[in-house]
CSV table of C-alpha atoms in Angstrom, one decimal:
chain,number,residue,atom,x,y,z
A,1,MET,CA,71.0,149.6,90.7
A,2,GLN,CA,74.4,149.3,89.1
A,3,THR,CA,74.5,150.1,85.2
A,4,PRO,CA,76.9,148.9,82.7
A,5,HIS,CA,78.1,152.2,82.3
A,6,SER,CA,78.8,152.6,86.0
A,7,SER,CA,80.5,149.4,86.3
A,8,GLU,CA,82.8,150.7,83.6
A,9,LEU,CA,83.4,153.5,85.3
A,10,ASP,CA,84.0,151.8,88.7
A,11,LYS,CA,86.7,149.7,86.7
A,12,VAL,CA,88.6,152.7,85.5
A,13,LEU,CA,88.2,154.3,88.8
A,14,ALA,CA,89.8,151.2,90.4
A,15,LYS,CA,92.8,151.3,87.9
A,16,THR,CA,93.3,155.0,88.3
A,17,ILE,CA,93.4,154.6,92.0
A,18,LYS,CA,96.2,151.8,91.6
A,19,THR,CA,98.1,153.9,89.4
A,20,MET,CA,98.1,156.7,92.0
A,21,LEU,CA,98.8,154.3,94.9
A,22,LYS,CA,101.9,152.4,93.4
A,23,PRO,CA,104.5,155.1,93.8
A,24,LEU,CA,102.9,155.6,97.5
A,25,VAL,CA,103.3,151.8,98.1
A,26,LYS,CA,106.9,151.6,96.9
A,27,LEU,CA,107.6,154.8,99.1
A,28,LEU,CA,105.9,152.9,102.0
A,29,LEU,CA,107.8,149.5,101.6
A,30,SER,CA,111.1,151.1,101.4
A,31,ARG,CA,110.5,152.7,104.7
A,32,GLY,CA,109.6,149.2,106.2
A,33,ILE,CA,105.9,150.5,106.3
A,34,THR,CA,103.8,147.1,105.6
A,35,TYR,CA,100.2,146.7,104.7
A,36,PRO,CA,98.9,146.0,108.6
A,37,ASN,CA,100.8,149.0,109.6
A,38,LEU,CA,98.6,151.3,107.0
A,39,LEU,CA,95.4,149.6,108.4
A,40,GLU,CA,95.1,152.1,111.7
A,41,PRO,CA,96.2,155.2,109.7
A,42,LEU,CA,94.0,154.8,106.7
A,43,LYS,CA,90.9,154.3,109.0
A,44,GLN,CA,91.5,157.2,110.8
A,45,ILE,CA,91.8,159.2,107.6
A,46,PHE,CA,88.3,157.7,106.7
A,47,VAL,CA,87.1,159.3,109.3
A,48,GLU,CA,88.8,162.4,109.2
A,49,VAL,CA,87.3,163.0,105.6
A,50,ALA,CA,83.8,162.0,106.5
A,51,GLU,CA,84.0,164.4,109.4
A,52,GLU,CA,85.3,167.2,107.2
A,53,SER,CA,83.8,166.9,104.0
A,54,PHE,CA,80.4,164.8,104.8
A,55,ALA,CA,78.7,166.3,107.0
A,56,LEU,CA,74.8,167.4,106.6
A,57,GLU,CA,74.0,170.8,106.6
A,58,ASN,CA,72.6,171.9,110.4
A,59,LYS,CA,72.6,168.4,111.5
A,60,ARG,CA,75.1,167.1,114.2
A,61,GLN,CA,77.6,164.6,112.6
A,62,THR,CA,77.1,161.3,114.5
A,63,ASP,CA,79.1,158.2,115.1
A,64,SER,CA,76.6,155.9,113.3
A,65,ARG,CA,76.5,158.1,110.0
A,66,VAL,CA,80.2,158.4,110.2
A,67,SER,CA,80.4,154.5,110.3
A,68,LEU,CA,77.6,154.2,107.3
A,69,ILE,CA,79.9,156.4,105.0
A,70,THR,CA,83.1,155.0,105.7
A,71,GLY,CA,82.6,151.0,106.6
A,72,VAL,CA,84.4,151.6,109.9
A,73,HIS,CA,82.9,150.1,113.1
A,74,ARG,CA,81.0,152.4,115.1
A,75,LYS,CA,82.9,151.7,118.2
A,76,GLU,CA,86.1,152.3,115.9
A,77,VAL,CA,84.8,155.7,114.5
A,78,LYS,CA,84.1,156.7,118.3
A,79,ARG,CA,87.7,156.1,119.0
A,80,LEU,CA,89.3,157.8,116.2
A,81,ARG,CA,87.0,160.9,116.3
A,82,GLU,CA,88.2,161.5,119.9
A,83,MET,CA,92.0,161.5,118.4
A,84,ILE,CA,91.4,164.0,115.7
A,85,SER,CA,93.6,167.2,116.0
A,86,ASN,CA,94.6,169.7,113.7
A,87,THR,CA,97.7,170.7,116.0
A,88,GLN,CA,100.9,171.1,113.8
A,89,SER,CA,103.8,168.8,115.0
A,90,PRO,CA,107.4,171.0,116.0
A,91,PRO,CA,108.9,169.6,112.5
A,92,GLU,CA,106.0,170.7,110.6
A,93,ILE,CA,106.1,174.2,112.3
A,94,LYS,CA,109.6,174.3,111.6
A,95,ALA,CA,109.0,173.6,107.7
A,96,GLY,CA,106.3,176.1,107.5
A,97,LEU,CA,108.6,178.7,109.4
A,98,SER,CA,111.1,177.9,106.7
A,99,ALA,CA,109.2,178.1,103.7
A,100,GLN,CA,107.7,181.6,104.7
A,101,ILE,CA,111.3,182.9,105.4
A,102,MET,CA,112.3,181.2,102.0
A,103,SER,CA,109.2,182.9,100.1
A,104,GLU,CA,110.5,186.4,101.8
A,105,TRP,CA,113.6,186.4,100.3
A,106,THR,CA,112.6,185.1,97.0
A,107,GLY,CA,109.8,187.6,96.8
A,108,ASN,CA,110.0,190.7,98.7
A,109,ASP,CA,111.6,193.6,96.9
A,110,ASP,CA,113.5,194.7,100.1
A,111,PHE,CA,115.8,191.3,99.7
A,112,LEU,CA,116.1,191.5,95.7
A,113,SER,CA,118.2,192.9,93.4
A,114,GLU,CA,116.9,195.1,90.4
A,115,SER,CA,116.9,192.0,88.3
A,116,GLY,CA,114.9,190.3,90.6
A,117,GLN,CA,117.2,187.8,92.0
A,118,PRO,CA,117.8,187.1,95.8
A,119,LEU,CA,120.5,189.3,97.2
A,120,PRO,CA,123.4,188.0,99.5
A,121,LEU,CA,122.8,189.0,102.8
A,122,THR,CA,124.7,190.2,105.7
A,123,LYS,CA,124.6,188.1,108.9
A,124,GLN,CA,122.8,191.3,110.9
A,125,GLY,CA,121.9,194.8,110.6
A,126,LYS,CA,118.2,196.4,109.7
A,127,LYS,CA,118.6,196.1,106.0
A,128,HIS,CA,119.6,193.6,103.5
A,129,SER,CA,120.4,191.1,106.4
A,130,PHE,CA,119.7,187.6,107.1
A,131,GLU,CA,118.5,188.8,110.8
A,132,ALA,CA,116.1,191.2,109.1
A,133,LEU,CA,114.8,188.6,106.7
A,134,VAL,CA,114.0,186.2,109.4
A,135,PHE,CA,112.3,189.0,111.5
A,136,THR,CA,110.1,189.7,108.8
A,137,VAL,CA,108.4,186.1,109.5
A,138,SER,CA,108.9,185.7,113.4
A,139,LYS,CA,110.3,187.7,116.4
A,140,ASP,CA,110.5,184.6,118.0
A,141,LYS,CA,112.8,182.4,115.8
A,142,HIS,CA,116.7,183.1,116.4
A,143,PRO,CA,118.3,184.0,112.9
A,144,ARG,CA,121.3,182.4,114.0
A,145,SER,CA,119.5,179.1,114.6
A,146,VAL,CA,118.2,179.0,111.4
A,147,LEU,CA,121.1,180.4,109.4
A,148,ASP,CA,122.8,177.2,111.1
A,149,ASP,CA,120.3,174.6,109.7
A,150,TRP,CA,120.3,176.2,106.5
A,151,LEU,CA,124.0,175.6,106.2
A,152,ASN,CA,123.9,172.1,107.4
A,153,GLN,CA,121.2,171.6,104.7
A,154,GLY,CA,123.2,173.4,102.0
A,155,ILE,CA,120.4,175.7,101.3
A,156,VAL,CA,122.6,178.7,101.5
A,157,SER,CA,126.6,179.2,101.7
A,158,ILE,CA,128.8,181.9,102.8
A,159,ASN,CA,131.0,183.6,100.1
A,160,GLU,CA,134.2,185.4,100.2
A,161,GLN,CA,132.8,188.8,101.2
A,162,GLY,CA,131.2,187.0,104.4
A,163,LEU,CA,127.7,187.4,102.8
A,164,ILE,CA,125.0,184.8,102.9
A,165,CYS,CA,124.2,183.8,99.7
A,166,LEU,CA,121.0,181.6,98.6
A,167,ASN,CA,122.2,178.0,96.6
A,168,GLU,CA,119.0,177.3,95.2
A,169,ALA,CA,116.3,179.3,93.2
A,170,GLY,CA,113.9,177.5,95.3
A,171,PHE,CA,113.6,175.6,98.6
A,172,VAL,CA,115.0,172.2,98.5
A,173,PRO,CA,115.7,170.9,101.8
A,174,ALA,CA,118.1,168.4,100.9
A,175,GLN,CA,119.4,167.0,103.9
A,176,ASP,CA,116.3,167.2,106.3
A,177,GLU,CA,114.0,164.5,105.6
A,178,THR,CA,111.5,165.7,107.9
A,179,GLU,CA,111.1,168.7,106.0
A,180,LYS,CA,111.3,166.7,102.9
A,181,LEU,CA,108.6,164.6,103.8
A,182,PHE,CA,106.4,167.6,105.0
A,183,PHE,CA,106.6,169.1,101.6
A,184,ALA,CA,105.7,166.1,99.8
A,185,GLY,CA,102.5,165.8,101.6
A,186,LYS,CA,101.7,169.3,101.2
A,187,ASN,CA,102.6,169.4,97.5
A,188,ILE,CA,100.8,166.0,96.4
A,189,GLY,CA,98.0,166.3,98.9
A,190,HIS,CA,97.3,169.4,96.7
A,191,HIS,CA,97.5,167.8,93.7
A,192,LEU,CA,95.6,165.2,94.4
A,193,SER,CA,92.5,168.0,95.7
A,194,VAL,CA,92.7,169.5,92.5
A,195,VAL,CA,92.3,166.2,90.7
A,196,THR,CA,89.3,165.6,93.1
A,197,ASN,CA,87.7,168.8,92.7
A,198,ASN,CA,88.1,168.6,88.7
A,199,LEU,CA,86.5,164.8,88.8
A,200,ASP,CA,83.5,165.6,91.3
A,201,ASN,CA,82.5,168.7,89.0
A,202,LYS,CA,80.5,170.2,91.6
A,203,GLN,CA,82.5,173.3,91.5
A,204,LEU,CA,84.8,175.4,89.0
A,205,PRO,CA,87.7,173.6,87.5
A,206,MET,CA,90.9,174.1,88.7
A,207,PHE,CA,94.1,174.5,86.5
A,208,ASP,CA,95.9,170.9,85.9
A,209,ARG,CA,97.8,170.3,82.8
A,210,ALA,CA,100.6,168.2,82.0
A,211,VAL,CA,102.8,167.2,78.4
A,212,TYR,CA,103.5,163.6,78.1
A,213,TYR,CA,106.3,162.3,75.2
A,214,ARG,CA,108.2,159.3,74.7
A,215,HIS,CA,110.8,157.6,72.4
A,216,LEU,CA,113.5,160.2,73.7
A,217,SER,CA,117.0,159.9,73.7
A,218,PRO,CA,119.0,160.5,77.0
A,219,GLU,CA,120.3,163.8,75.5
A,220,SER,CA,117.1,165.0,74.3
A,221,LEU,CA,115.5,164.4,77.8
A,222,HIS,CA,118.4,166.2,79.3
A,223,GLU,CA,117.7,169.3,77.0
A,224,ILE,CA,113.7,169.2,77.8
A,225,GLU,CA,114.4,168.8,81.5
A,226,THR,CA,116.8,171.8,81.5
A,227,ILE,CA,114.6,174.1,79.7
A,228,ALA,CA,111.5,172.9,81.7
A,229,LYS,CA,113.3,173.5,85.1
A,230,GLU,CA,114.7,176.9,84.3
A,231,LYS,CA,111.2,178.0,83.1
A,232,SER,CA,109.3,176.6,85.8
A,233,LEU,CA,112.0,178.2,88.4
A,234,ALA,CA,111.5,181.6,86.6
A,235,LEU,CA,107.7,181.3,86.8
A,236,LEU,CA,107.6,180.2,90.3
A,237,SER,CA,109.5,183.3,91.4
A,238,GLU,CA,107.2,185.6,89.2
A,239,ILE,CA,104.1,184.2,90.9
A,240,ASN,CA,105.9,184.3,94.3
A,241,HIS,CA,106.6,188.1,94.0
A,242,LEU,CA,103.4,189.0,92.9
A,243,ALA,CA,101.5,186.9,95.7
A,244,HIS,CA,103.8,188.7,97.8
A,245,GLU,CA,102.8,192.2,96.7
A,246,LEU,CA,99.1,191.5,96.5
A,247,GLN,CA,99.4,190.0,100.0
A,248,GLN,CA,100.4,193.2,101.7
A,249,LYS,CA,97.7,195.1,99.6
A,250,ASP,CA,95.0,193.1,101.0
A,251,GLU,CA,96.4,192.9,104.6
A,252,CYS,CA,93.6,195.0,105.9
A,253,ASP,CA,91.1,193.5,103.7
A,254,THR,CA,88.7,191.6,105.7
A,255,SER,CA,87.5,189.6,102.5
A,256,ALA,CA,91.2,188.0,102.2
A,257,VAL,CA,90.6,184.6,103.3
A,258,SER,CA,91.8,182.7,100.2
A,259,GLN,CA,95.0,180.8,99.7
A,260,PHE,CA,96.5,179.3,96.8
A,261,HIS,CA,99.3,176.5,96.0
A,262,PHE,CA,101.2,176.7,92.8
A,263,GLY,CA,103.7,174.0,91.8
A,264,SER,CA,105.6,172.4,89.2
A,265,TYR,CA,107.6,168.8,88.5
A,266,PHE,CA,109.3,166.9,85.9
A,267,TYR,CA,109.1,163.2,85.9
A,268,ARG,CA,111.3,161.2,83.9
A,269,ASP,CA,111.7,157.5,83.7
A,270,LYS,CA,112.8,154.8,81.1
A,271,GLU,CA,110.0,153.5,78.6
A,272,ASN,CA,108.0,150.3,80.0
A,273,HIS,CA,107.6,148.1,76.9
A,274,ASP,CA,104.8,146.4,78.1
A,275,GLU,CA,102.9,149.5,77.3
A,276,LYS,CA,101.4,150.0,73.7
């Protein structure tokens, strides 16, 4: 039975979902993905989530139960369950490898200066080289192919001394649309998981904070954004360095099965004067 309170909550939830989805729909339309195009992947996502998060303990998950939970027809559920795969695509593997290499360069003391900044690296050598950096993550990936890719994307450059220099304090694949989409999915997906966890009230809340201000001049906004970016990059670098040290310490610990995702963003826009 629906109470007035639950009805009001449903209205608030519907408005919240609309707010969350509008930027996504804008992205979809800009890429030529229309409402009918979205129906098939949306059905698959409903089935996957039911499979992963709504199984009954010690009971086999059936097509009928998944259909009941999701509203997707049982025949469709059977087809979609057979399609579920957790195998990463080659672009996802490439993006993940690049992120690991970047994490080593910005978090491993072997590749940092005394002040904690990423060192310029030689192309080859056992120490302080791009080759050694790549090999800390994978012996199967040729360092030259990674370097060529990063040079093409503008992530690194080669200075007058022939040393490879990191151009950004963080990994921003400006040229590679596939990698940008990969990291967008990870970042937004994990942030939404935090929001979902905190709204469910079933587990300990996860940290999620933001600051909002309006009525600012472009100059004031630029000043705030500059400081926010500098301090966020410094904090991300510090967390990355700490996580790298602790990961090495926990290498032989059988209880080391946890992971985390920590990020930062800064959204700017002109005011919507319809908002009061």
